[in-house]
Every structure is written in structure tokens, then in C-alpha cells.
Coordinates of C-alpha atoms and ligand atoms in Angstrom, one line a residue:
M1 CA 128.6 138.0 78.7
P2 CA 126.2 135.0 78.2
K3 CA 124.7 134.6 74.8
I4 CA 121.3 136.3 74.2
I5 CA 118.4 133.9 73.4
Q6 CA 114.8 134.6 72.9
L7 CA 112.6 133.3 75.7
S8 CA 110.4 130.3 75.0
Q9 CA 106.7 131.0 74.7
H10 CA 106.1 129.2 78.0
V11 CA 108.7 131.3 80.0
A12 CA 107.3 134.5 78.4
N13 CA 103.8 133.5 79.4
L14 CA 105.0 132.8 83.0
I15 CA 106.5 136.3 83.2
A16 CA 103.4 137.9 81.8
A17 CA 101.4 135.8 84.3
G18 CA 103.3 137.5 87.1
E19 CA 102.0 140.8 85.9
V20 CA 98.4 139.9 85.1
V21 CA 97.7 136.9 87.4
E22 CA 98.5 137.8 90.9
R23 CA 95.9 135.8 92.8
P24 CA 92.5 134.1 92.2
A25 CA 90.8 137.5 92.3
S26 CA 92.9 138.7 89.3
V27 CA 91.9 135.6 87.4
V28 CA 88.3 136.3 88.1
K29 CA 88.6 139.9 87.1
E30 CA 90.0 138.9 83.7
L31 CA 87.5 136.2 83.1
L32 CA 84.6 138.5 84.0
E33 CA 85.9 141.2 81.6
N34 CA 86.0 138.6 78.9
A35 CA 82.4 137.7 79.6
V36 CA 81.3 141.3 79.3
D37 CA 83.3 141.7 76.1
A38 CA 81.5 138.6 74.8
G39 CA 78.2 140.4 75.4
A40 CA 77.0 138.2 78.2
S41 CA 73.9 139.3 80.2
Q42 CA 74.3 136.6 82.8
V43 CA 77.5 135.6 84.5
T44 CA 78.0 133.1 87.3
V45 CA 81.2 132.8 89.3
E46 CA 81.9 129.8 91.6
I47 CA 84.9 129.2 93.7
R48 CA 86.1 126.6 96.2
D49 CA 88.9 127.1 98.7
G50 CA 89.3 130.7 98.0
G51 CA 89.6 130.0 94.3
M52 CA 92.9 128.3 94.7
T53 CA 91.8 124.8 93.8
F54 CA 88.6 125.5 91.8
L55 CA 87.2 128.6 90.0
R56 CA 84.5 128.6 87.4
V57 CA 83.1 131.4 85.3
T58 CA 80.1 130.7 83.2
D59 CA 78.6 133.3 80.7
N60 CA 75.9 133.4 78.1
G61 CA 77.9 135.5 75.7
C62 CA 78.9 135.0 72.1
G63 CA 81.1 131.9 72.7
M64 CA 84.0 130.8 70.5
S65 CA 84.4 128.5 67.5
S66 CA 86.6 125.5 68.1
E67 CA 89.4 127.2 66.1
D68 CA 89.1 130.4 68.1
A69 CA 89.0 128.5 71.4
R70 CA 92.5 127.2 70.7
T71 CA 93.9 130.5 69.5
A72 CA 92.5 132.3 72.5
F73 CA 95.1 130.7 74.7
L74 CA 98.0 131.9 72.6
R75 CA 99.9 135.0 73.8
H76 CA 98.7 138.2 72.1
A77 CA 95.7 136.4 70.8
T78 CA 92.8 138.8 70.8
S79 CA 89.7 139.4 68.7
K80 CA 89.4 142.9 69.9
L81 CA 92.3 144.7 68.3
R82 CA 93.5 144.5 64.7
T83 CA 95.7 147.6 64.1
A84 CA 97.7 150.0 66.1
E85 CA 95.0 152.6 65.4
D86 CA 92.5 150.5 67.2
L87 CA 94.5 150.9 70.3
A88 CA 93.6 154.6 70.4
A89 CA 89.9 153.9 70.7
I90 CA 89.3 150.8 72.8
A91 CA 85.7 150.0 73.6
T92 CA 86.2 146.6 75.1
M93 CA 87.5 145.6 78.5
G94 CA 90.3 143.4 77.2
F95 CA 92.5 144.0 74.3
R96 CA 96.0 142.8 75.2
G97 CA 95.3 139.2 74.4
E98 CA 97.3 138.2 77.4
A99 CA 95.0 137.1 80.1
L100 CA 94.0 133.6 78.9
A101 CA 97.5 132.7 77.9
A102 CA 98.8 133.9 81.3
I103 CA 96.2 132.2 83.3
A104 CA 96.6 129.0 81.4
S105 CA 100.3 128.9 81.9
V106 CA 99.9 128.7 85.7
S107 CA 96.9 126.4 86.1
R108 CA 94.9 123.5 84.7
I109 CA 92.0 124.7 82.5
D110 CA 88.8 123.2 81.2
L111 CA 86.9 125.2 78.6
L112 CA 83.5 124.6 77.3
T113 CA 82.2 127.0 74.6
K114 CA 79.6 127.3 71.9
T115 CA 78.5 130.0 69.6
P116 CA 74.8 130.6 69.3
G117 CA 74.5 129.4 65.7
A118 CA 76.5 126.2 66.1
V119 CA 75.1 122.8 66.5
S120 CA 77.7 121.7 69.0
G121 CA 80.3 123.3 71.1
T122 CA 84.0 122.7 71.9
S123 CA 85.6 121.2 75.0
L124 CA 89.2 121.9 75.6
A125 CA 91.6 120.9 78.4
L126 CA 94.9 122.6 79.0
E127 CA 97.7 122.0 81.5
G128 CA 100.3 124.6 82.1
G129 CA 99.3 126.3 78.8
T130 CA 99.4 123.2 76.7
V131 CA 96.3 121.7 75.1
T132 CA 95.9 118.1 76.4
E133 CA 92.5 117.3 75.1
E134 CA 90.0 118.6 72.6
S135 CA 86.6 117.3 71.6
E136 CA 83.2 118.3 70.4
A137 CA 80.7 118.8 73.2
G138 CA 77.0 119.4 73.7
C139 CA 76.7 122.6 75.8
P140 CA 74.6 125.7 76.1
D141 CA 75.5 128.9 74.2
G142 CA 78.3 130.9 75.8
T143 CA 81.5 130.0 77.6
T144 CA 82.4 128.2 80.8
I145 CA 86.0 128.3 82.0
I146 CA 87.2 126.2 84.9
V147 CA 90.5 127.1 86.4
R148 CA 91.9 124.4 88.7
D149 CA 95.0 124.3 90.9
L150 CA 96.2 127.8 90.3
F151 CA 100.0 128.3 90.6
Y152 CA 100.5 124.5 90.8
N153 CA 103.6 124.9 88.7
T154 CA 104.9 128.1 90.3
P155 CA 105.5 127.4 94.0
A156 CA 107.1 130.7 94.5
R157 CA 103.9 132.5 93.6
M158 CA 101.9 130.1 95.7
K159 CA 103.8 131.2 98.8
F160 CA 102.4 134.7 98.4
M161 CA 98.8 133.6 98.8
K162 CA 97.0 134.4 102.0
S163 CA 94.5 132.1 103.6
D164 CA 91.6 130.7 101.5
S165 CA 89.2 132.9 103.3
V166 CA 91.2 136.1 102.5
E167 CA 91.7 135.0 98.9
G168 CA 88.0 134.1 98.6
S169 CA 87.1 137.5 99.9
R170 CA 89.3 139.2 97.4
V171 CA 87.4 137.3 94.7
A172 CA 84.2 138.5 96.3
A173 CA 85.4 142.0 96.1
A174 CA 86.5 141.5 92.4
V175 CA 83.0 140.2 91.6
Q176 CA 81.4 143.2 93.4
L177 CA 83.6 145.6 91.5
Q178 CA 82.6 144.1 88.1
A179 CA 78.9 144.1 89.2
L180 CA 79.2 147.8 90.0
A181 CA 80.9 148.4 86.7
H182 CA 78.2 146.6 84.7
P183 CA 74.8 146.9 86.3
E184 CA 73.4 145.7 83.0
V185 CA 74.8 142.2 83.6
A186 CA 73.3 139.9 86.2
Y187 CA 76.0 138.4 88.3
R188 CA 75.8 135.4 90.7
F189 CA 78.6 134.5 93.0
L190 CA 78.8 131.2 94.8
R191 CA 81.5 130.5 97.4
D192 CA 81.9 126.9 98.5
G193 CA 78.5 126.1 97.3
K194 CA 76.7 129.0 98.9
E195 CA 75.3 132.0 97.0
V196 CA 76.8 135.1 98.4
L197 CA 75.9 137.7 95.8
S198 CA 73.3 138.0 93.1
T199 CA 72.6 141.2 91.2
P200 CA 69.5 141.8 89.0
G201 CA 71.2 143.0 85.8
T202 CA 68.5 145.6 85.1
G203 CA 71.0 148.3 84.2
K204 CA 70.1 150.3 87.3
L205 CA 73.2 151.1 89.3
E206 CA 71.3 151.8 92.5
E207 CA 70.0 148.2 92.4
T208 CA 73.4 146.8 92.2
V209 CA 74.7 149.2 94.9
Y210 CA 71.8 148.0 97.1
C211 CA 72.7 144.3 96.6
I212 CA 76.3 145.0 97.6
Y213 CA 76.1 147.7 100.3
G214 CA 72.7 146.7 101.7
R215 CA 70.5 149.2 103.5
D216 CA 73.3 151.6 104.2
S217 CA 73.2 152.6 100.6
A218 CA 69.8 154.2 101.0
R219 CA 71.6 157.1 102.5
W220 CA 73.9 157.7 99.6
I221 CA 73.6 160.7 97.4
R222 CA 73.0 160.4 93.7
V223 CA 75.4 162.1 91.3
E224 CA 74.5 162.9 87.7
S225 CA 76.4 165.6 85.8
R226 CA 78.0 166.5 82.5
W227 CA 81.1 168.6 81.9
E228 CA 82.2 169.3 78.4
Q229 CA 82.7 165.8 76.9
Y230 CA 82.7 164.1 80.2
S231 CA 79.8 162.6 82.1
L232 CA 79.7 161.5 85.7
H233 CA 77.1 159.4 87.4
G234 CA 76.9 157.3 90.5
Y235 CA 76.6 157.6 94.3
I236 CA 78.5 159.3 97.0
C237 CA 78.2 159.1 100.8
K238 CA 77.0 161.9 103.0
P239 CA 79.8 163.9 104.6
T240 CA 78.7 162.6 108.0
D241 CA 79.1 159.0 106.7
A242 CA 82.7 159.4 105.7
R243 CA 84.9 156.3 106.5
P244 CA 88.3 156.0 108.1
S245 CA 89.8 154.6 105.0
R246 CA 89.6 154.9 101.2
A247 CA 88.5 151.2 100.9
M248 CA 85.1 152.3 99.8
Q249 CA 86.0 154.6 97.0
T250 CA 85.3 153.0 93.7
F251 CA 85.9 154.7 90.4
F252 CA 85.1 153.5 86.9
V253 CA 86.4 155.1 83.7
G254 CA 84.6 153.8 80.7
G255 CA 83.2 151.0 82.7
R256 CA 86.6 149.9 83.8
P257 CA 87.5 149.9 87.5
V258 CA 90.5 152.2 88.0
K259 CA 92.8 153.5 90.7
S260 CA 93.4 157.1 90.0
R261 CA 95.0 159.7 92.3
L262 CA 93.4 162.4 90.2
L263 CA 89.9 161.2 90.7
M264 CA 90.5 160.6 94.4
A265 CA 91.8 164.2 94.8
A266 CA 88.8 165.6 92.9
L267 CA 86.4 163.7 95.0
E268 CA 88.0 164.6 98.3
E269 CA 88.4 168.2 97.3
A270 CA 84.7 168.4 96.9
Y271 CA 84.3 167.3 100.5
R272 CA 86.8 169.7 101.8
N273 CA 85.7 171.4 105.0
Q274 CA 82.8 169.1 105.2
I275 CA 84.4 166.1 106.7
M276 CA 86.8 165.6 109.5
V277 CA 90.5 165.1 109.0
G278 CA 91.4 161.4 108.7
K279 CA 88.0 160.5 107.2
F280 CA 87.4 159.7 103.6
P281 CA 84.3 159.9 101.4
S282 CA 83.0 156.6 99.9
C283 CA 81.7 156.5 96.4
V284 CA 80.7 154.5 93.4
L285 CA 81.4 156.8 90.5
H286 CA 81.3 156.2 86.8
L287 CA 83.2 158.6 84.5
D288 CA 82.5 158.3 80.9
L289 CA 84.4 160.1 78.2
P290 CA 85.4 159.7 74.5
A291 CA 87.9 156.8 74.2
E292 CA 90.5 159.1 72.6
L293 CA 90.7 161.2 75.7
V294 CA 92.0 158.4 77.9
D295 CA 94.8 155.9 77.6
V296 CA 94.0 152.6 79.4
N297 CA 97.1 150.8 78.2
V298 CA 99.5 152.0 80.9
H299 CA 99.3 149.0 83.2
P300 CA 99.0 145.3 82.4
A301 CA 96.1 144.8 84.7
K302 CA 94.6 148.0 83.2
T303 CA 93.8 149.4 86.6
E304 CA 95.6 152.7 85.9
V305 CA 94.6 155.2 83.2
K306 CA 96.1 158.3 81.8
F307 CA 93.8 161.3 80.9
L308 CA 94.6 163.6 78.1
N309 CA 93.1 166.6 79.9
E310 CA 93.6 166.1 83.6
K311 CA 92.2 169.5 84.5
A312 CA 88.9 168.8 82.7
V313 CA 88.6 165.4 84.4
F314 CA 89.3 167.0 87.7
D315 CA 86.7 169.7 87.2
C316 CA 84.1 167.2 86.0
V317 CA 84.4 165.1 89.1
H318 CA 84.9 168.0 91.5
Y319 CA 81.9 170.0 90.3
G320 CA 79.7 166.9 89.9
V321 CA 80.3 165.8 93.4
L322 CA 80.1 169.3 94.8
G323 CA 76.8 169.9 93.1
A324 CA 75.3 166.8 94.5
L325 CA 76.6 167.6 98.0
N326 CA 75.2 171.0 97.8
K327 CA 71.7 169.7 97.0
V328 CA 71.5 167.8 100.2
A329 CA 70.6 170.0 103.1
D330 CA 72.2 168.5 106.1
R331 CA 75.7 169.8 106.1
P332 CA 77.5 168.7 109.3
Q333 CA 77.4 171.1 112.1
V334 CA 80.5 170.5 114.1
Q335 CA 80.0 170.2 117.8
F336 CA 82.6 171.4 120.2
K337 CA 83.2 169.8 123.5
S338 CA 84.2 172.9 125.4
A339 CA 85.0 176.3 124.1
P340 CA 85.7 178.7 126.9
Y341 CA 87.6 180.9 124.6
A342 CA 85.7 180.3 121.4
P343 CA 86.1 183.2 119.0
P344 CA 83.0 185.3 118.3
A345 CA 80.4 183.3 116.3
A346 CA 81.6 182.8 112.8
P347 CA 81.0 179.3 111.7
A348 CA 84.3 178.2 110.1
V349 CA 83.2 174.8 108.9
A350 CA 79.8 175.0 107.3
P351 CA 80.5 177.4 104.4
K352 CA 77.7 179.9 103.9
K353 CA 79.3 181.7 101.0
Q354 CA 78.7 179.8 97.8
E355 CA 81.4 181.5 95.8
N356 CA 83.9 180.4 98.3
F357 CA 82.5 176.9 98.1
F358 CA 82.4 176.7 94.3
R359 CA 85.9 177.0 93.4
T360 CA 88.5 174.8 91.6
M361 CA 91.9 174.2 92.9
T362 CA 94.7 176.0 91.2
A363 CA 97.2 173.8 89.4
Q364 CA 99.6 174.6 92.3
E365 CA 97.1 173.5 94.9
F366 CA 96.3 170.4 93.0
K367 CA 100.0 169.5 92.8
H368 CA 100.3 169.9 96.5
F369 CA 97.1 168.0 97.1
S370 CA 98.1 165.0 95.0
A371 CA 101.6 165.0 96.4
A372 CA 100.1 164.9 99.9
I373 CA 97.9 162.0 99.0
A374 CA 100.8 160.2 97.4
D375 CA 103.1 160.7 100.4
A376 CA 100.4 160.3 103.1
P377 CA 100.5 157.1 105.0
Q378 CA 97.4 155.1 104.7
P379 CA 94.8 156.3 107.2
S380 CA 95.5 155.0 110.6
P381 CA 93.4 154.6 113.7
L382 CA 95.4 157.6 115.0
A383 CA 94.1 159.7 112.2
A384 CA 90.6 158.7 112.9
A385 CA 90.9 159.6 116.5
A386 CA 92.7 162.8 116.0
T387 CA 89.8 164.3 114.0
V388 CA 88.0 166.0 116.8
A389 CA 91.1 167.8 117.8
A390 CA 91.8 168.7 114.2
V391 CA 88.3 170.1 113.7
E392 CA 88.5 172.0 116.9
R393 CA 91.8 173.5 115.7
E394 CA 90.2 174.5 112.4
R395 CA 87.4 176.1 114.3
V396 CA 89.7 178.0 116.5
L397 CA 91.8 179.2 113.6
P398 CA 89.4 180.8 111.1
L399 CA 89.9 179.0 107.8
K400 CA 90.2 182.0 105.6
E401 CA 93.0 183.3 107.7
T402 CA 95.9 181.6 106.2
V403 CA 98.1 184.6 106.6
S404 CA 101.7 183.8 107.2
F405 CA 101.8 186.0 110.2
P406 CA 99.2 185.6 112.9
T407 CA 98.0 188.6 114.9
V408 CA 99.3 187.8 118.3
T409 CA 97.3 188.8 121.3
V410 CA 98.7 187.6 124.6
R411 CA 96.4 187.5 127.5
E412 CA 97.5 189.4 130.5
P413 CA 97.8 186.7 133.2
V414 CA 99.7 184.3 131.0
A415 CA 102.2 186.9 129.9
Q416 CA 103.7 187.0 133.4
P417 CA 105.9 184.3 134.7
L418 CA 104.0 182.3 137.3
P419 CA 104.7 183.1 140.9
E420 CA 104.3 179.5 142.1
E421 CA 106.4 178.1 139.3
P422 CA 109.7 179.8 139.8
E423 CA 111.8 180.3 136.7
Q424 CA 114.8 178.3 137.9
Q425 CA 112.7 175.2 137.7
T426 CA 113.1 175.3 134.0
F427 CA 116.9 175.3 134.3
A428 CA 117.1 171.6 135.0
M429 CA 119.3 171.3 132.0
P430 CA 122.2 173.5 132.9
E431 CA 123.5 174.1 129.3
Q432 CA 120.1 175.2 128.1
T433 CA 119.5 178.8 127.2
P434 CA 116.8 180.2 129.5
W435 CA 113.4 180.4 128.0
R436 CA 110.2 182.1 129.0
L437 CA 106.6 181.1 128.6
V438 CA 105.0 184.0 126.9
G439 CA 101.5 182.6 126.7
E440 CA 99.0 180.7 124.6
L441 CA 97.4 181.4 121.3
Y442 CA 94.0 180.3 120.3
N443 CA 93.9 177.8 123.2
C444 CA 96.1 175.7 120.9
Y445 CA 99.7 176.9 120.6
I446 CA 102.1 177.6 123.5
L447 CA 104.3 180.6 122.8
V448 CA 107.8 180.4 124.2
E449 CA 110.7 182.8 123.8
Q450 CA 114.3 181.6 124.0
G451 CA 117.2 183.9 123.0
E452 CA 116.7 185.1 119.5
D453 CA 114.0 182.6 118.7
A454 CA 110.3 182.2 119.5
Y455 CA 108.7 178.8 119.5
L456 CA 105.1 177.9 118.8
I457 CA 104.2 174.5 120.4
D458 CA 101.1 172.6 119.4
K459 CA 99.9 171.6 122.8
H460 CA 97.9 168.6 121.7
A461 CA 100.7 167.2 119.5
A462 CA 103.3 167.7 122.2
H463 CA 101.2 166.0 124.9
E464 CA 100.3 163.2 122.6
R465 CA 103.9 162.5 121.7
I466 CA 105.0 162.6 125.4
L467 CA 102.3 160.2 126.4
F468 CA 103.1 157.9 123.5
D469 CA 106.7 157.7 124.4
K470 CA 105.7 156.9 128.0
L471 CA 103.4 154.1 126.9
K472 CA 105.9 152.7 124.6
A473 CA 108.7 152.8 127.1
N474 CA 106.7 150.9 129.7
Q475 CA 105.6 148.4 127.1
E476 CA 102.3 148.4 128.9
Q477 CA 99.5 146.1 128.2
I478 CA 96.8 147.8 126.3
S479 CA 93.8 147.4 128.6
A480 CA 90.5 146.5 127.2
Q481 CA 86.8 146.8 128.1
A482 CA 83.9 144.5 127.1
L483 CA 81.0 146.3 125.4
L484 CA 77.7 146.0 127.3
K485 CA 76.0 145.3 124.0
P486 CA 78.2 143.9 121.2
A487 CA 78.4 146.1 118.2
V488 CA 78.1 145.1 114.5
C489 CA 80.7 146.6 112.2
R490 CA 80.4 146.4 108.4
L491 CA 83.6 146.1 106.4
S492 CA 84.6 145.2 102.9
P493 CA 84.6 141.4 102.4
E494 CA 88.4 141.3 102.4
G495 CA 88.5 143.6 105.4
A496 CA 86.4 141.3 107.4
A497 CA 88.3 138.2 106.3
I498 CA 91.7 139.6 107.1
L499 CA 90.6 140.7 110.6
L500 CA 89.1 137.4 111.3
S501 CA 92.3 135.6 110.3
N502 CA 94.3 137.9 112.7
L503 CA 92.3 137.3 115.9
P504 CA 95.3 136.7 118.2
L505 CA 96.8 140.0 117.0
L506 CA 93.6 141.9 117.6
E507 CA 93.3 140.3 121.1
E508 CA 96.7 141.6 121.9
L509 CA 95.5 145.1 120.9
G510 CA 92.4 144.8 123.1
F511 CA 89.8 143.9 120.5
E512 CA 87.6 140.8 120.6
I513 CA 85.6 140.2 117.5
E514 CA 83.6 137.4 115.9
E515 CA 82.4 136.6 112.5
F516 CA 78.9 137.9 111.8
G517 CA 78.5 137.0 108.2
D518 CA 77.9 139.2 105.1
S519 CA 81.2 141.2 105.5
R520 CA 80.4 142.1 109.1
V521 CA 82.0 141.4 112.4
L522 CA 80.7 141.5 115.9
I523 CA 82.7 143.6 118.3
R524 CA 82.6 142.3 121.8
Q525 CA 85.6 144.0 123.4
V526 CA 87.5 147.2 122.6
P527 CA 90.6 148.9 123.9
M528 CA 90.0 151.2 126.9
E529 CA 89.0 154.7 126.0
F530 CA 87.5 153.6 122.7
N531 CA 83.8 153.9 122.1
E532 CA 81.9 151.7 119.7
E533 CA 82.3 153.9 116.7
E534 CA 85.9 154.6 117.3
A535 CA 86.6 150.9 117.7
A536 CA 84.8 150.3 114.4
D537 CA 86.9 153.0 112.7
A538 CA 90.1 151.6 114.2
L539 CA 89.2 148.1 112.9
E540 CA 88.5 149.3 109.4
A541 CA 91.8 151.2 109.3
L542 CA 93.6 148.2 110.7
A543 CA 92.0 146.0 108.1
A544 CA 93.1 148.3 105.3
D545 CA 96.6 148.3 106.7
L546 CA 96.7 144.5 107.0
L547 CA 95.5 144.1 103.5
N548 CA 98.2 146.5 102.2
G549 CA 100.6 144.2 103.9
R550 CA 102.1 147.2 105.7
R551 CA 101.2 146.2 109.2
E552 CA 102.5 142.6 109.3
S553 CA 104.7 143.4 112.2
R554 CA 103.0 143.4 115.5
E555 CA 105.3 146.1 116.8
T556 CA 104.0 148.5 114.2
V557 CA 100.3 147.6 114.8
R558 CA 100.9 148.0 118.5
D559 CA 102.5 151.4 117.9
E560 CA 99.5 152.6 115.9
L561 CA 97.2 151.6 118.7
L562 CA 99.4 153.3 121.3
H563 CA 99.3 156.4 119.2
T564 CA 95.5 156.3 119.2
V565 CA 95.4 155.8 123.0
A566 CA 97.9 158.6 123.4
C567 CA 95.9 160.8 121.1
K568 CA 92.8 160.2 123.0
A569 CA 94.3 160.8 126.4
A570 CA 96.1 163.9 125.3
I571 CA 94.7 167.4 126.0
K572 CA 93.0 168.8 123.0
A573 CA 93.5 171.9 121.0
G574 CA 90.7 174.3 121.9
W575 CA 90.6 173.1 125.5
H576 CA 91.5 175.5 128.2
S577 CA 94.7 174.6 129.9
D578 CA 95.9 176.3 133.1
E579 CA 99.3 177.9 133.1
K580 CA 100.8 175.1 135.0
E581 CA 99.9 172.6 132.3
L582 CA 101.3 174.9 129.6
Y583 CA 104.5 175.2 131.6
V584 CA 105.0 171.5 132.1
L585 CA 104.4 170.8 128.4
A586 CA 106.7 173.7 127.3
S587 CA 109.5 172.5 129.6
Q588 CA 109.3 169.0 128.2
V589 CA 109.5 170.2 124.6
M590 CA 112.2 172.8 125.3
S591 CA 114.4 170.2 127.0
R592 CA 114.0 167.5 124.4
E593 CA 115.6 168.2 121.0
E594 CA 113.7 165.4 119.4
L595 CA 110.4 167.0 120.3
K596 CA 111.5 170.5 119.4
H597 CA 112.8 169.5 116.0
C598 CA 110.7 166.4 115.3
P599 CA 111.4 165.4 111.7
H600 CA 108.4 163.1 111.4
G601 CA 104.8 163.7 110.8
R602 CA 102.9 166.7 112.0
P603 CA 105.2 169.2 113.6
I604 CA 105.1 169.6 117.4
C605 CA 107.0 172.8 117.5
I606 CA 107.8 175.5 115.0
T607 CA 110.3 178.3 115.2
L608 CA 109.9 181.9 114.5
S609 CA 113.2 183.8 114.6
K610 CA 113.7 187.4 115.5
K611 CA 115.3 187.8 112.1
Q612 CA 112.1 186.6 110.4
L613 CA 110.1 189.0 112.3
E614 CA 112.4 191.9 111.6
K615 CA 112.1 191.1 107.9
Q616 CA 108.3 191.1 108.1
F617 CA 108.4 194.5 109.8
K618 CA 111.1 195.7 107.3
R619 CA 113.3 196.8 110.1
Ligands
ADP1 P1 91.7 139.9 75.4 O1 90.5 139.9 76.3 O2 92.7 141.0 75.9 O3 91.4 140.0 74.0 P2 92.1 137.3 76.5 O4 93.3 136.5 76.6 O5 91.4 137.7 77.7 O6 92.5 138.6 75.7 O7 91.1 136.6 75.5 C1 91.6 136.2 74.3 C2 90.4 136.1 73.3 O8 89.6 135.0 73.7 C3 89.4 137.3 73.3 O9 89.9 138.3 72.5 C4 88.1 136.7 72.9 O10 88.0 136.7 71.5 C5 88.2 135.3 73.4 N1 87.4 135.0 74.6 C6 87.9 135.0 75.9 N2 87.0 134.8 76.8 C7 85.8 134.7 76.1 C8 84.4 134.5 76.4 N3 84.1 134.3 77.7 N4 83.5 134.4 75.4 C9 83.9 134.6 74.2 N5 85.1 134.8 73.8 C10 86.1 134.8 74.7
MG2 MG1 90.5 139.6 78.3

């Protein structure tokens, strides 16, 4: 066993830097938090080359004395925390005293700072965490930090950086996030000499929201509510404006941007039944609560929080959002393409009964819900496109009827085997037990009997899968169509940047896009079968996937797109299928084990055994 030694300060800082300083955007986040903690009312961020070579944050806050300026770069040096008890009630953004030490250890830094009372300020230069120069300097009140050549001494980290434009856009997103967190601070952001964001700092959240989201934000719904010791305020989108990804869900807890599955679940639960499957609400929501009810010290970048009372937090967000949604009149009325067998009018989607609408999830439901969110793959173009079918399915199956055993009514003509489709045709596989097409339920599920088992086949899912397999096997070119009038699509800054840096890939998938400025792209060409809106949704979902680094492989992206094409081309639930169609689908599924017992994703086919039925009937 090698001898144990204590790591040097420099190595320890490098390790910490790995946790706190991932990329230019994380540096900016930390510096902006420091500016807010210093009481600044005006903050300017400037970057060059995506922030990799040059990044400057200037604030008009309280500044530092020359002694403090030196100490600030030491590990665990903070002015915000004195005792362990302080940790239980943190009112500042920072407190770990790690950020400056970590940033300094992987870059070259120039610091200029002056406290309001002082005659002169301090200028400090550091390289790899070591002070190389210190002098008195004339400068305005406040602090300026310049970070140059980030990761110059950690080439391994450097390799993980994306293009300058993607890194720069992540910085833009980080500035936006801070601006939304602190409407009382005026932010300016300059990228390669050009001003790309400027917020007024009036303290009015809607003004900052407008600066960031533009005119679209005029349609947002205001949320303002209190629940016990919790208060919630901010903006949410209309159900009809839901997006194909969660990229536009922004939550703040005590002014701190956080990622929280609980908040996400509470938000989405409030929209339940109001938006289509595969779409997600956007929001800018601030949750404020007494400091002792939340632990922010669970992650080095402090993006995760732990709530003391999860149920209360859930209810606060859920009811707050629900209340705001209920105030706006235009609930979506779902349109159905064709409904020859639509059940007697009983709108399943727009809930009329308030008591049904105003309810909280049970703990059990919440567990399921959050587990589902955790496991769920990020939204895909497929999900976006499958929504119509999903809504139709919901409509066909009344929502309240979640009984485990549906009342089966088989229509006469279908119950009989078809005269023109002789039974022996299904015996192509000699070893297969004979099966019989019994009929169709709700224009959605094909009912098949085979020996001691009955099968319910989701006709849309089955058809989609069969088409997908065909497309994939042929390795067909995805055909594309030019739009008569190019469409503008608004994305997040990073979303737009990552799409624009993957043009060849997009082309392969049938998209042709161009930069349009201000986080927007111009769509000129889309895959066949896509309309403008679907193409925009697919692009947003694709951008989210590329940013998550999950779709680096072309094969996977292509598969996703093929899924979408297959989904669109497949027959829909709720559509009327003639018996022949049902028959062909059933025989495909019955003869292919991988379809019958598909282990992935949404099931294609479920089994109902005779035994199960007998049990139900207590025979
Ligand atoms: P933390 O924010 O967790 O305390 P940092 O490493 O980010 O740790 O900063 C260390 C200390 O440096 C802070 O506690 C604060 O006293 C001081 N400091 C950092 N940035 C500024 C700033 N922009 N203005 C004034 N003081 C600052
Ligand atoms: Mg800090």
C-alpha cells in the first residue's frame, strides 16, 4: 500500500475546480453570484471566443480591501459564513469559499477592486492560483475580474469544451438565468464586442422576462400565490404554448437557480390533462421560503436543493400554477381528425368538474410520477409527433375509467372471421398456435384470442414499429421538402448554437437551417411529412438531445427521426380501420415474438390470460 499523503493546496484546488468550474458558463455563474452577494446593482459580462480566452465580469458592489482580495483566492475563504450554524440559514448565493480558488487554479486572473470608502483600489494578477503581481490602483468602486485562458494548465479539461459558439451560448444562458434570478440587478452581456443582452434592473420580473424571451412572453400567465410559509411568483406558459422539451423550465429557490425533480413534477401535474403527451410547460418560477426549510449545500455548484417538507413545496407549486391556469379562460379544446366511432359527447380533456381538477397527488402517485420523470428519456421528436395519437387515445378511453377490467363490447361484423381472409392464411408459421381476430376496442386495440390467452394490440404502436423496422432495414434516405416560405424557429441560445454547429448532421436528417440571430434559426427545408410546427418541435428536441450529449452518434439521431417518420405514417388510434387492416397488423404481431413481448418503451401488445379472467369472475 503506498503511503498516504495530504494533497497539496494546488492539487486540491484542481480537484475542486473539476466540480465547480466545468466550462466558461460555470465561471460566469460563480462570478455573477459573487457580484450579487456584493450588493451590486449593475453587472457587465464580456466574453471573447466563447469565454475560453477572455471573460470579464464588472460589478459596482462592495469591493474588497487589498487584504481581502488576496484571501479571497484561498480555498475555503469566504466572508459569508463564520460558524456551522450559519450554514443552516444561508442568505447569500455563495458560501463555500471555493469558487475563486477553483477558477484561479485553472486560469490567469486579473482582479481590480475597490471598496467605496477607500482612496485607491487593489490590482492583483494570478496565474494558476499563485499571485504574480500586486499593486495599488486607481479604479471605480466595485470589482472587475478578468479570467483569461481558461484551462490552459489542464488540457484534459480543455478537450471537453465544445466550439466557441456553443460555449459562448452557454455563457449567454447563464447570464439570462442570473438576470431572471435577480430582476433588481441590471445586467449587460457583450459577446465579442456586441451587446446581446441588457436588462433594466427595475426589480420587475416581467421586464427581465421580456428582455429575454421577447414578444412571446406577452402571452405568459402570471403566477402569484402563498402557501403556508412558501410563496411562489413568476410566469408560466399557456397550455397551448407547451414546448417539446423542458429546456424552458426555470426554477429559482431563494433566488438561486435550481434543478429539482419535485418542482418539475408539481408544475407538470398542474398541467395534467391540459397539454399533449410529449409536450412540456415552460416557466420562470421563484419559490421563496424560510432558509431553514431548505438545504442548498447538497451539490458543489449548488444547483440542487433538498426541501425539509417536500409535500408542502409540491402543493405550493402545484396549487399556485393550477390557480393561475384556471384563471385564464382558454383551455385547449382538443380537435379530432376523424371520429367515426367517437363515444357519446363527454369531453374527456377539458375538465369541467373543479373538484376533480383541484386535487393533489397522493404520495404514491407522486412517487410514480417522479420515478417516471427520472426514467423517462428526454423528450424526443417522436414524443412530440405521437401526441395527437395519444390525445385521441385519451379521448377514446374516458379518463376517469381506469378500471382494471374494461367492459368489452365487440361489434358484430368484426367478431366473425372474414370470409375473404381465410383463416389458414394466418398459419404461415406452422408451429404457431392458431389465433383468432376477435375484434377491435375503442378503435384502438385489436383483440386476439390464442389458446388460453387473449391479446390486446395497440394498433398505432404496432404499425409504427413495423414501419420503423422497415425503414431502418432499408437504410433509406430520409426525403426532404423545401418550405415555400422559410419558417423562423426560436430556441434557447445554446440550442440554436448547437444546431448551427451540426449542420451536416441536420442535412442528413432532411433539415436545412440557417442562423437568424437572437437565438433563432431559419428553417428552409424539413423532412417529408413534417409541417413547419412539427419541424420546429423536432429541432428543439434534437437540440436538447445534442446538448445533453446523448445524441452524438448519427445512428441514434437517425433512429429518432425514423421513429418520427414511422409514427406519422402509422395509422392512428381512434381512426377507423377496416378488418383487413386489423388482420394484417394482428398477424404481424402474432408472428413476431419481439413485437408481442416487446420489452422496450410503450407496450405494443398486452396479454390477458383466461386464468386472470376467471379470477376476476371468481370462478
Ligand atoms: P463564496 O462566494 O462562496 O464566499 P468565493 O470563492 O466565490 O466564495 O469568493 C470568496 C470571497 O471573495 C467572498 O466570500 C467575498 O467576500 C469575496 N468576493 C468575491 N467576489 C467578490 C465581488 N465581486 N465583490 C466583493 N467581494 C467579492
Ligand atoms: Mg462565490
